Every structure is written in structure tokens, then in C-alpha cells.
């Protein structure tokens, strides 16, 4: 077999892993975020000032926010269920140290601190969990697209061939979910009166970079005979095209139907598509081609997975728009967000129950056809990850109340209670240092140039695969390559952020 055929076989015919293992892995990112925040607060408690060195800030962020994820999906994957326990214990130890030191100084009763926490006002214009979710999905995707070509990355984490739940299967849906949370239909104020199709016109213009990247990837892959997994999207299709066409189709539907009914449109679309899969020969066509022997004749037949899975991804996108609209409802206090957290937890439980029913009564999860169980699974685990990030932010807000004057970048800004204003009625007054700290934050840096980060990851993944025999790499070499690859990408984002450069041409 040629090197190309070896690498294609290495990522083919896989079956995924368990939902429990994926859930355990999802908890690592919020725990890493919590650990970083607690370390920064502890540093402030000891030195009376935040970390001011950009060099040390980048190093801390990379070692705490990124490096543990690299280890967890490679050499530490056999103990993945123990890693959340270890990280949680470490965070508990840091919090205990912070609380014990502040208690000696202030001696405020714990009950009083909890009551003060519940009454705390947060900046209603900024929800850090959304930013962190989108950045971490990008980071985890960037790690996986290269790590999957190394033997240390468990085969059960890679994309399943037909049925199954792989980590990378979830990553595809999470990317769609994250894009929908900040789409124009969500960010647009409800009070604004704009033509119904104005958002669609803007989206037609804004998706050209994705289409250009899709064409560029297609031409480069074909020209250098780069290894590819044809059953993922087809012969010519790729994920950049999926992102572009889902955004366009969603904008069209949201121009026709009220956006606050997006969940109904998503449900109708997912159920109708599943009915077609179950009652017609559509599923057989997607899995086996027009002649039943996996033919790739004609444009539709050659790209049947990419084209027909658009219906499932579109349903995920529309449901995620509804989530984004719900999250952006004005909540001024911690108490309001604790209630929202209960709502998110309830939604996760309901979706997980529906997922079990779908898999028992309909069919297993399949990213390849983007069926109803796949849509339900993606929404359940994305809401789970989002709720964990909200819980992490609230925990850091509580800890910041213990250490007055401390701040954590990409965390909720504590504000003073709203005061009357002649111009705006009621205004919240910011308190703390978060605006300055965001200049020293890797998450803010990646968030500012997310598409560039993903593009660089794809380009460097291709370069590494061309230059290195990844399949036969040793563990130490694999970890070295993955860390250099991620650090270089993060460093570029950090430099651009420090110079306030946003590479966006649309």
C-alpha cells in the first residue's frame, strides 16, 4: 500500500466511543479554565497585582488551557475518566487555599458571602461562556485534525465510518452550534426594524471566504494527492462548503419564519428528514450510492454525504439559533444566571432521554447521514459543555468576591447595581480590571481571529502530514510535534491580538 492508502485506511472503518467517555472528556476544558482562573486569583492574593508579563501570561494560558487537552487525547487517554477527578481535586485545593487566606483576613460568614454572591450584578452585555465555548471548539478541533493521524490518538475518538459517536463527530456538530450562537439573527436587536431579507443579503456576502477556502482545500488536496476520507463528505465536498451553505439556508428560513420559532423549524426539518431516511431509499443511496455498490458517478452521487447531510446540520443550526436567543435574554444578576443554569441542565437531561429513545426506536447516531439521533446528540452535548462553562464562570465570580480587586480575563465582569441615567434610563457601572486583562488572554486572542486560527491549523496539518510519517511516530515525538504545532498557532494569534490586528476582509 502507498503512504496515501495507509493514511486513508488508518482513519477509516471506525465505530466511535461511548457517550460517557465523551462526557468525561468534555468536562476537561471547563476544569482547565477554572484552574487558570483560580491560579490568577491566587497570584493576585499573594502579590497584590495581576500577572502583567505577556510572555508569562501566554505560557500560563498554553500550559493550563491547551496542553492538558493534548495529553488527554493522546498518552493519557487510557485514564480519561480519572483526569476530571484529578483536575477537580487540584482546583478544590487552590480554592481552599484562597478561601482560608481570605477568611483569616476578613472573617466574613460563608452564608453572608453566598447571599452577596447571589445578589451580585453581572455585565448583561457580555456572556463569556459563549466566547469560551466557540474558542474551545476551535482549539479541540485543531488538536484533533492533526492528532488523528498519529497512533497515540485513540481510533475510537476519530470519526465513525457510518454509525457511532466519535469525539471528532461531535466536533463537526459543535462547530455548527458555535457559529449559530453568534449569527446575525441572534445578535440583531429585536427592537430594530430592518427588511426581512437584509440579513440574507449580508450572509450571501459574508460566506464568500468559506466558499473560497472550500475551493482552495479542494484544489490543493486533489493537486498533491493528499489522503482524504471520501465517505465523510464525498469526492469534492468539504466542511467549509457545509458551513457556507448551512448559513445561507438558515438565513433564508429565518427571513421567512419568525426567528423566535427557530426551534420549531429545526424540529420539523429534523423529523421530516428522518422520516425520509427511514421510509424511502434515501439512506441506502447515501450509504451505498445509486447502484448499491458505493458508486461515485455524477455530481450528486459523488458528494451525496456532504449534500444530503446539510438537512441535519441545518436543523442543528436553527436549534442553536434558538439557544443563542435564549442566552442573550437580559439577566442582570447571578441569581438570574443560576436559574438559567437550571434551565440548561433540564434541557440536557431531556435531550439525553430523547437520544436514548431515538437510538432504541429509530436508529443509532450517524454523522455520515446527519440523522435525528445525531442532531439530538450534538445539541445535548453542546448544551452540556455550555452549561459547564457557565458554571465555571459563576464559580470564578464567587472567588473574585472573596479577593477584592482581583480579575480573570474572559470571565464575567462584576458591575455595580444599575443607577439612573438621563440618557439610557438604567446603566450598570463596571468594576474590576477585566478589560485590561483581556489583552493578556489567549482565549481573547483566538476569538479575535477564529477563522484564521482554523485555517492555519488546516494548513499546518497538511504540512506535517506531507513532511512526516505520522503513522509510525513514537509517543515523545508525537507530543513534541503536537505541542509545537499548537503553540505556533497560538503564538501567531497572540501576536496579532497584542497588536490589535483582525484579519477579516468581509
XYZ file of N, CA and C in Angstrom, residues 285 288-291 294-305 307:
54
model
N -29.143 5.155 -0.513
C -28.412 5.942 -1.511
C -27.202 6.635 -0.882
N -24.626 3.726 0.164
C -24.126 2.772 -0.829
C -24.156 3.274 -2.265
N -24.616 4.486 -2.500
C -24.609 5.027 -3.856
C -25.824 4.620 -4.664
N -25.923 5.137 -5.876
C -27.102 4.915 -6.717
C -27.222 3.480 -7.197
N -26.094 2.776 -7.312
C -26.140 1.395 -7.790
C -25.982 0.377 -6.671
N -21.531 1.559 -3.837
C -20.700 2.710 -3.475
C -20.145 3.420 -4.709
N -20.995 3.604 -5.695
C -20.567 4.297 -6.917
C -20.412 5.791 -6.646
N -19.607 6.447 -7.437
C -19.390 7.889 -7.318
C -19.548 8.537 -8.693
N -20.607 8.152 -9.409
C -20.842 8.657 -10.757
C -21.807 9.832 -10.708
N -21.432 10.957 -11.280
C -22.282 12.139 -11.247
C -22.014 12.984 -10.018
N -22.341 14.261 -10.088
C -22.014 15.210 -9.016
C -22.745 14.876 -7.722
N -24.049 14.544 -7.810
C -24.814 14.229 -6.605
C -24.320 12.931 -5.970
N -24.114 11.916 -6.795
C -23.648 10.633 -6.287
C -22.252 10.753 -5.670
N -21.399 11.570 -6.282
C -20.022 11.718 -5.799
C -19.958 12.442 -4.462
N -20.934 13.309 -4.200
C -20.902 14.140 -2.977
C -22.173 13.967 -2.140
N -22.747 12.777 -2.187
C -24.050 12.562 -1.559
C -24.020 12.779 -0.045
N -22.939 12.383 0.645
C -22.873 12.591 2.097
C -22.864 14.075 2.448
N -23.841 16.710 0.604
C -25.031 17.449 0.171
C -26.261 17.117 1.011
